[in-house]
Short mmCIF file of C-alpha atoms in Angstrom, two decimals:
data_model
loop_
_atom_site.label_atom_id
_atom_site.label_comp_id
_atom_site.label_asym_id
_atom_site.label_seq_id
_atom_site.Cartn_x
_atom_site.Cartn_y
_atom_site.Cartn_z
CA MET A 25 30.53 20.86 2.77
CA ARG A 26 29.37 17.52 4.12
CA LEU A 27 25.62 16.96 4.25
CA VAL A 28 23.25 14.11 5.07
CA MET A 29 19.76 13.97 3.50
CA LEU A 30 17.09 12.35 5.70
CA GLY A 31 13.46 11.48 5.09
CA PRO A 32 11.13 8.58 4.33
CA PRO A 33 11.30 6.70 1.01
CA GLY A 34 9.77 8.74 -1.79
CA ALA A 35 10.28 12.09 -0.04
CA GLY A 36 12.63 13.31 -2.79
CA LYS A 37 16.02 12.85 -1.13
CA SER A 38 17.79 11.65 -4.27
CA THR A 39 16.30 14.39 -6.46
CA GLN A 40 17.38 17.14 -4.09
CA ALA A 41 20.75 15.56 -3.37
CA GLN A 42 21.50 15.37 -7.10
CA ARG A 43 20.57 19.01 -7.61
CA ALA A 44 22.61 20.20 -4.64
CA ALA A 45 25.61 18.08 -5.67
CA ALA A 46 25.59 19.58 -9.17
CA LYS A 47 25.19 23.10 -7.78
CA TYR A 48 27.93 22.88 -5.15
CA GLY A 49 30.34 20.68 -7.09
CA ILE A 50 30.47 17.79 -4.62
CA PRO A 51 29.54 14.12 -5.14
CA HIS A 52 26.11 12.72 -4.36
CA LEU A 53 26.54 9.31 -2.73
CA SER A 54 23.32 7.33 -2.65
CA ALA A 55 23.44 4.24 -0.45
CA GLY A 56 20.63 2.71 -2.48
CA VAL A 57 22.46 3.22 -5.77
CA LEU A 58 25.67 1.83 -4.32
CA LEU A 59 23.83 -1.23 -2.97
CA ARG A 60 21.97 -1.87 -6.22
CA ALA A 61 25.24 -1.57 -8.13
CA ALA A 62 26.77 -4.17 -5.80
CA VAL A 63 23.79 -6.46 -6.41
CA ALA A 64 24.02 -6.00 -10.19
CA SER A 65 27.74 -6.73 -10.18
CA ASP A 66 27.23 -10.05 -8.37
CA ALA A 67 29.73 -8.93 -5.74
CA PRO A 68 29.60 -11.04 -2.56
CA VAL A 69 28.32 -8.08 -0.56
CA GLY A 70 25.57 -7.59 -3.14
CA ALA A 71 24.33 -11.16 -2.77
CA LEU A 72 23.98 -10.60 0.97
CA ALA A 73 21.98 -7.42 0.39
CA LYS A 74 19.73 -8.60 -2.48
CA ASP A 75 17.12 -10.58 -0.55
CA THR A 76 16.94 -7.98 2.21
CA MET A 77 16.33 -5.14 -0.26
CA ALA A 78 13.65 -7.11 -2.12
CA ARG A 79 11.69 -7.46 1.14
CA GLY A 80 12.02 -3.74 1.85
CA ASP A 81 14.04 -4.38 5.01
CA LEU A 82 17.14 -2.41 5.97
CA VAL A 83 20.42 -3.96 4.88
CA PRO A 84 22.67 -4.87 7.86
CA ASP A 85 24.86 -2.03 9.08
CA ASP A 86 28.20 -3.71 8.42
CA ILE A 87 27.37 -4.30 4.75
CA VAL A 88 26.16 -0.76 4.10
CA GLN A 89 29.03 0.81 5.99
CA ALA A 90 31.64 -1.17 4.08
CA ILE A 91 30.24 0.06 0.76
CA VAL A 92 29.68 3.69 1.79
CA PHE A 93 32.94 4.19 3.68
CA GLU A 94 34.93 2.83 0.75
CA ARG A 95 33.49 5.62 -1.41
CA LEU A 96 33.91 8.27 1.30
CA ASP A 97 37.61 7.44 1.42
CA GLY A 98 37.92 8.17 -2.31
CA PRO A 99 39.56 11.33 -3.68
CA GLU A 100 36.27 12.66 -5.08
CA THR A 101 35.00 13.46 -1.58
CA HIS A 102 37.94 15.71 -0.70
CA ASN A 103 35.80 18.87 -0.90
CA GLY A 104 32.71 17.29 0.64
CA PHE A 105 29.75 15.10 -0.20
CA ILE A 106 26.00 14.67 0.10
CA LEU A 107 24.89 11.36 1.59
CA ASP A 108 21.46 10.06 0.65
CA GLY A 109 20.02 6.94 2.29
CA PHE A 110 22.84 6.71 4.82
CA PRO A 111 22.90 6.68 7.76
CA ARG A 112 19.61 4.91 8.41
CA THR A 113 20.16 3.81 12.01
CA ILE A 114 21.71 5.32 15.12
CA ALA A 115 24.50 2.74 14.89
CA GLN A 116 25.27 3.85 11.32
CA ALA A 117 25.22 7.52 12.35
CA GLU A 118 27.64 6.82 15.20
CA ALA A 119 29.89 4.87 12.83
CA LEU A 120 29.83 7.76 10.35
CA ASP A 121 30.74 10.23 13.11
CA ARG A 122 33.67 8.03 14.13
CA PHE A 123 34.79 7.62 10.51
CA LEU A 124 34.80 11.40 9.97
CA ARG A 125 36.28 12.22 13.38
CA ASP A 126 39.19 9.86 12.74
CA ARG A 127 39.95 12.03 9.68
CA GLY A 128 39.53 15.31 11.53
CA LEU A 129 36.19 15.99 9.85
CA GLY A 130 32.53 16.40 10.78
CA LEU A 131 29.09 16.86 9.25
CA GLY A 132 27.86 20.33 8.40
CA ALA A 133 24.15 19.53 8.44
CA ALA A 134 21.48 16.85 8.35
CA ILE A 135 18.56 17.99 6.18
CA GLU A 136 15.22 16.28 6.76
CA LEU A 137 12.60 16.16 3.98
CA LYS A 138 9.26 15.76 5.75
CA ALA A 139 6.29 13.97 4.11
CA LYS A 140 3.05 12.20 5.04
CA ASP A 141 2.92 8.42 4.55
CA HIS A 142 -0.20 8.43 2.35
CA ALA A 143 1.30 11.10 0.08
CA LEU A 144 4.44 8.99 -0.35
CA VAL A 145 2.43 5.94 -1.46
CA GLU A 146 0.63 8.10 -4.03
CA ARG A 147 3.90 9.60 -5.24
CA ILE A 148 5.55 6.19 -5.71
CA ALA A 149 2.47 4.86 -7.53
CA ALA A 150 2.71 7.78 -9.94
CA ARG A 151 6.47 7.22 -10.39
CA ASN A 152 5.88 3.56 -11.22
CA ALA A 153 3.11 4.42 -13.69
CA ASN A 154 5.43 6.86 -15.44
CA ALA A 155 8.21 4.27 -15.57
CA VAL A 156 5.87 1.72 -17.14
CA ALA A 157 4.64 4.28 -19.67
CA ARG A 158 8.24 5.06 -20.66
CA ARG A 159 9.13 1.35 -20.65
CA GLU A 160 11.80 1.96 -18.04
CA PRO A 161 12.80 -0.71 -15.53
CA ARG A 162 11.19 -0.50 -12.11
CA ARG A 163 13.25 -0.78 -8.95
CA ILE A 164 12.89 -4.13 -7.19
CA ASP A 165 11.98 -2.30 -3.98
CA ASP A 166 9.44 0.08 -5.57
CA ASN A 167 5.95 -1.38 -5.22
CA ALA A 168 3.12 -0.54 -2.82
CA ASP A 169 3.64 -3.44 -0.40
CA VAL A 170 7.40 -3.04 -0.25
CA LEU A 171 7.04 0.73 0.05
CA ARG A 172 4.81 0.35 3.10
CA SER A 173 7.41 -1.97 4.61
CA ARG A 174 10.14 0.58 3.87
CA ILE A 175 8.10 3.40 5.44
CA HIS A 176 7.49 1.26 8.53
CA ALA A 177 11.22 0.51 8.72
CA TYR A 178 11.94 4.23 8.43
CA HIS A 179 9.67 5.13 11.34
CA ARG A 180 11.05 2.29 13.46
CA GLN A 181 14.77 2.62 12.77
CA THR A 182 15.58 5.82 10.89
CA ALA A 183 13.28 8.46 12.41
CA PRO A 184 15.28 8.34 15.71
CA LEU A 185 18.14 9.92 13.73
CA LEU A 186 16.19 13.17 13.78
CA GLU A 187 16.61 13.46 17.53
CA TYR A 188 20.23 12.29 17.24
CA TYR A 189 21.14 15.12 14.87
CA GLN A 190 18.91 17.61 16.66
CA ARG A 191 20.96 17.02 19.82
CA GLN A 192 24.06 17.83 17.78
CA GLY A 193 22.43 21.07 16.62
CA ILE A 194 22.77 20.27 12.91
CA LEU A 195 19.21 19.15 11.99
CA HIS A 196 17.22 21.27 9.52
CA SER A 197 13.72 20.36 8.25
CA VAL A 198 12.05 21.11 4.91
CA ASP A 199 8.57 20.19 3.64
CA GLY A 200 9.41 17.50 1.09
CA MET A 201 5.95 17.65 -0.50
CA LEU A 202 6.49 21.18 -1.80
CA PRO A 203 7.24 21.51 -5.54
CA ILE A 204 10.77 20.38 -6.37
CA ALA A 205 12.02 23.91 -7.11
CA GLU A 206 10.69 25.22 -3.79
CA VAL A 207 12.33 22.42 -1.82
CA GLU A 208 15.58 23.21 -3.61
CA GLN A 209 15.27 26.89 -2.65
CA GLU A 210 14.73 25.97 1.01
CA ILE A 211 17.84 23.79 0.97
CA ASP A 212 19.82 26.61 -0.65
CA ARG A 213 18.73 28.93 2.17
CA ILE A 214 19.90 26.42 4.78
CA VAL A 215 23.29 26.00 3.11
CA ALA A 216 23.71 29.76 2.69
CA ARG A 217 22.90 30.33 6.36
CA LEU A 218 25.39 27.65 7.42
CA GLN A 219 28.13 29.20 5.30
CA ILE A 220 27.48 32.60 6.88
CA GLU A 221 27.39 31.23 10.43
CA LYS A 222 30.39 28.91 10.29
CA VAL A 223 33.49 29.96 12.18
CA PRO A 224 36.97 29.91 10.61
CA ASP A 225 38.00 26.53 12.05
CA SER A 226 34.78 24.71 11.09
CA ASP A 227 33.70 23.12 7.84
CA VAL A 228 30.10 22.94 6.59
#
């Protein structure tokens, strides 16, 4: 099972990807986590990404792809994976398709978590308030101004992926503002339907 989670920042992609990964026994690969780990490790690729992430802009395709594809080539993805935060552009999606096709593989589904912009700003504000109350570190790209920039970048560069995957017939949409458990149930229904519909020579 190879899935891509799509949606604007704050829509709950990571939460749902983590739950699905635990349930189906496949790794959750978050591009954001991988990038932040690269930044924290002072790796050369992290230095290139740091300033871009702090502004809320999208990190250049070649940097993100190098980090993500290295993990996708690891043994832990043998039975599948859930990608969160990648691809974010048509170029990245095409590169991912080529990467998988070269290995005789393909995506099973792209799951979109839909959400309104104003609701996302409110959700992130609440997340930051909770982090401060618990004395937890805040993400460098998690404040109102940067969030608005990230949402704008999503609409400009990432939203076209919806049409890209719709043309492939693998796009499925879920209301990301539903309670977490209800979103999870909707994703479970999508995966169950895909597993029923798949033919013997395909792989969800």
